[in-house]
């Protein structure tokens, strides 16, 4: 069979192409849709960080929301107190989250399965609450995060929400391209090796602890980027913006996308943003009460998650590939 | 001095409830090697049934019994109808370690949503059966009331019953055997699957009891998003891990340690540090003594 | 081969997803103010209708709508009917922002009103918030954060409630007058809202013998309240001010009862809503009896007051089945002021116009508040004072001595004075003039 060698250059152009398509198509959308689009991009970034950590490195995290929070708060603090340009604040957010990830990774490297899950769960619940301990963190109300007006070259009166969407999309394209290359590189292979059979990996000279800590660090840093994007769209950071349910949503989104490959990440992200809207229309169509509107999204998402784990455990993208390979193998007989 | 006494009493009361929840998680772990994050959700659901019973009969005790029965049934149904299918489908492939955890998370979300749909999201209150006014020592009133005393007594009684069940009866023997050596047990004639369902049922009842006690000693109300049930979930798990996931005594010890540490943090440090203290405690323990305070050294890889 | 496919699949799925999101193409807005037609004007509100913070507040949109229906039945304002679109944000700021965007972009409201909660209102009206971005006025917000009165920071937002700083200063004067020499303690929520109050106490020169901050219970731990009582009783506080939300007030009163601690309570208005506390059913409402409370509108029990009587009538006819309490009063007050502002803005109704109208004549609008309104071209502050009363065993707040003694002040360093403000008579039938 023909095997084309795809070097980094080609996939780079592929990403540029995707970006252009997104920009062109979205110019027709109204502000509400682009605002939601920015949320989708945020979820894409956050979910890919989970795919890296769980799908590739095999470490489960139920508390990634905490890393988003670290990123968001670090960026907001840098912006408010040091008045740095936004790009620098974003980088600060990513670095802060990465450092947090390294620290957690150090302790978590020896844990696995439910122990890791429970520890990250405790982190997700624990971290936001310390915000109330330190005055400078703004307490329950949180801090403002003002990224400023859209750049002048976009023209007067350019909608800030459209600008958020562009910024989020650019962040998404850059980070996903970066992650993809990382996953296809030696590091990605090492992670997969450790996840598959850590004894064998160790025997072949891989330092397991270092590999896992690295995964945590990178994953947390990316999650921090998502956190900054989230803060940008809300205009504020507060403990309420990074609740436990966010961490659960990310895990859910990762499973819905297929936790082992990056290809389906957009599916999970769109589902997470679209479900509340769909639930809203359903309950309005059927004359539902407020109670229904509140609870329906949770029920829909949970059901989807359970069905996915049961029937499409590898995620839709991987599933399609497996089915295709099976068919191909079958056809070759 | 009074502060110290109060803190200690608060600690063992809340610790008792966490122990009960931890035991419920340990039971599930020992029978299926799965950490069931939906445990707290199932407990919550059973408590709503308990609430209905209290509303209709005016008696907390009937409510407690109904909740425990409901808890057992809910757990059994979930084990039979959900967990078995799940474990069968996901025992291979890279998703294996992660699937049950994620699935139980999904189950948790589903249960919460259903509760909200049926009972609404507003707080629902169960009247405590005993007085909340604290006992007096001389001039000072303690934070320890007849209600809290009742909680301790109830937990103790339940723990004694469960220990007796596990150590002294054939059922308990079958439960322990099927968890450790399912094949041999099957050969010995033990109906392993049935026994596993029973294990879950017991866990469900324990969780329901923990929930009911939490509902009356906490802020007084419960709702699907309630902080207290989130606490029950996180602290129950932490307590179980501190004690060593394999041991019931461990769950008790773990719960007490957690309850006391948190109570002291609350009184002498600050309320906002409680969760992070629990996290640090958990992390330190897992690093220093991964098998838990009581547990045997065994494979920590799940 | 698989590598090409994976990349293509990713790009393709990205495009498909993005196209799938395209629900509709919205044309540019035609000329004429948004949300206004010759026969109607549309308002929007986002507030908690479900969720933990909802009890009590959930009544407000219905109350506003009831008043609007009443006005519409009587011919509307300048020939226009007032309509209200209401969305539920469950007291979550992120949802409030999304709702605001939907109200502005999809529902196309003329203005927002009555948003609830400091965090949500800040997110909506802050520098990056939708109200600022789309230049939509936010009228009569339901929060006491003093910042919203600042015209420079929030140019199109109007406060209604007296600020927390004002309330703190009034409480301080009251305590200094009536409880001189006693030990005073305070329990306050440890964030912007509580700190606003602390600043007010400091300005008014009241020092506390014991101060107990608490983390908002939504993030915190429910087992905390007994420690508050421990700290208060150890310091032997005889008068305790409670500056926290209703759930915290409930916990405070309940735990004090359990520990046999009985100081003189002074409950700030935000946490003293008896309906919310009663509907939570966690403590018997009689525990509130004897506590001091504050309000700026007449007590809902005061059926002799012309405004209360009129609102009661409107509530019975247009909002049947809903019990009348201070949330209804709050909602209808907001609605009345809105209608009055629409009238004052004239036939040519624009967003800029309504803002100017409130700045120009808002302080003279007749309305139920017993304290004067402070709207001007330099300030967007609403009511500027409080009266003090005592709760009875049913949770009703009754003015001390049977008459309303209103104290007015500002959010800054101005003194607290007993007000001589005479509330203007209610216009006929409770309709704006």
Coordinates of C-alpha atoms in Angstrom, one line a residue, chain A residues 1-4 6 10-11 14-15 18 21-22 25 28-33 35-37 39-40 128-129 132 135 138-142 144-146 159-161 164 172 176 180 184 233-236 239-240 262-263 265-266 270 277 280 290-291 294 317 320-321 324, chain C residues 1-7 9-11 13-15 17-19 21-26 49-51 86-88 90 92-95 97-98 101-102 105-106 118-119 122-123 125-131 133-134 154 189-193 195 215-216 218-220:
Chain A
X1 CA 0.0 0.0 0.0
X2 CA 1.0 3.5 -0.7
X3 CA 2.5 5.3 2.3
X4 CA 2.9 9.0 2.0
X6 CA 3.7 13.5 6.0
X10 CA 2.1 19.6 5.4
X11 CA 0.0 19.4 8.6
X14 CA -3.6 21.9 6.9
X15 CA -4.1 23.8 10.1
X18 CA -8.8 24.9 8.7
X21 CA -12.3 28.1 6.6
X22 CA -13.4 28.8 10.2
X25 CA -17.7 30.7 7.6
X28 CA -21.8 35.0 8.8
X29 CA -22.6 34.2 12.4
X30 CA -24.2 36.6 14.9
X31 CA -22.5 37.5 18.1
X32 CA -24.2 34.9 20.2
X33 CA -22.9 32.1 18.0
X35 CA -19.5 33.8 21.7
X36 CA -20.5 30.1 21.9
X37 CA -17.9 29.4 19.3
X39 CA -16.5 28.4 24.3
X40 CA -16.2 25.5 21.8
X128 CA -11.0 27.1 44.2
X129 CA -11.9 27.4 47.9
X132 CA -11.3 33.0 49.9
X135 CA -7.6 38.9 49.9
X138 CA -10.9 38.7 45.0
X139 CA -13.0 36.2 47.0
X140 CA -16.2 34.8 45.7
X141 CA -16.9 37.7 43.4
X142 CA -13.5 37.3 41.7
X144 CA -12.0 41.4 36.4
X145 CA -10.1 40.2 33.4
X146 CA -10.2 42.8 30.7
X159 CA -17.5 43.2 18.0
X160 CA -15.4 42.2 21.0
X161 CA -17.1 38.8 21.0
X164 CA -12.7 36.7 21.4
X172 CA -6.9 26.5 19.6
X176 CA -3.7 21.6 18.8
X180 CA -0.4 16.8 17.7
X184 CA 3.5 12.0 17.2
X233 CA -14.9 35.3 27.4
X234 CA -16.4 35.8 30.9
X235 CA -14.5 39.0 31.5
X236 CA -13.9 37.8 35.1
X239 CA -14.2 30.3 41.9
X240 CA -17.7 29.9 40.4
X262 CA -7.0 14.0 18.9
X263 CA -9.0 13.6 15.7
X265 CA -11.8 16.4 19.9
X266 CA -14.2 18.9 18.2
X270 CA -19.4 21.0 20.3
X277 CA -28.9 24.9 23.9
X280 CA -33.4 24.5 26.1
X290 CA -38.0 25.7 34.6
X291 CA -37.2 22.5 36.4
X294 CA -32.3 23.1 34.5
X317 CA -13.1 8.5 15.4
X320 CA -14.7 4.4 12.6
X321 CA -11.1 3.5 11.9
X324 CA -12.9 0.5 8.3
Chain C
X1 CA -2.3 6.6 4.5
X2 CA -3.8 6.7 7.9
X3 CA -2.0 10.0 8.6
X4 CA -3.5 11.8 5.7
X5 CA -6.9 10.5 6.7
X6 CA -6.5 11.6 10.3
X7 CA -5.6 15.1 9.3
X9 CA -10.8 14.0 9.2
X10 CA -9.8 16.5 11.7
X11 CA -10.1 19.4 9.3
X13 CA -14.9 17.5 11.3
X14 CA -13.8 21.0 12.3
X15 CA -15.6 22.5 9.3
X17 CA -19.0 21.2 13.3
X18 CA -18.6 24.9 12.6
X19 CA -21.2 24.7 9.8
X21 CA -23.3 25.6 14.6
X22 CA -24.7 28.0 12.0
X23 CA -28.3 28.1 13.1
X24 CA -29.3 31.2 11.3
X25 CA -27.9 34.2 9.5
X26 CA -28.8 37.4 11.3
X49 CA -35.4 31.4 39.0
X50 CA -34.1 28.0 40.0
X51 CA -31.2 26.8 42.0
X86 CA -37.0 36.7 31.6
X87 CA -34.1 34.2 31.7
X88 CA -32.9 32.0 34.5
X90 CA -29.3 30.3 38.7
X92 CA -24.1 31.8 38.1
X93 CA -22.3 34.8 36.6
X94 CA -21.2 32.8 33.5
X95 CA -24.8 31.9 32.8
X97 CA -23.5 36.8 30.9
X98 CA -24.7 34.3 28.3
X101 CA -26.0 38.3 25.3
X102 CA -29.1 36.3 24.4
X105 CA -28.8 39.8 20.5
X106 CA -31.5 37.2 20.1
X118 CA -23.1 41.6 42.6
X119 CA -21.0 39.0 40.7
X122 CA -20.4 43.0 37.5
X123 CA -19.9 40.4 34.8
X125 CA -21.9 45.6 33.1
X126 CA -18.2 45.4 33.6
X127 CA -15.8 46.7 31.0
X128 CA -15.9 43.5 28.9
X129 CA -19.5 42.7 29.7
X130 CA -22.4 42.6 27.1
X131 CA -24.2 45.6 28.4
X133 CA -20.2 46.2 24.6
X134 CA -23.6 46.6 23.1
X154 CA -20.8 51.9 34.9
X189 CA -19.2 37.5 54.1
X190 CA -15.6 37.6 53.2
X191 CA -15.7 39.2 49.7
X192 CA -16.5 42.4 47.9
X193 CA -20.0 42.6 49.4
X195 CA -15.9 44.4 52.6
X215 CA -16.3 32.3 53.1
X216 CA -19.4 32.3 51.0
X218 CA -21.3 28.1 48.1
X219 CA -17.6 27.3 48.2
X220 CA -17.3 26.7 51.9

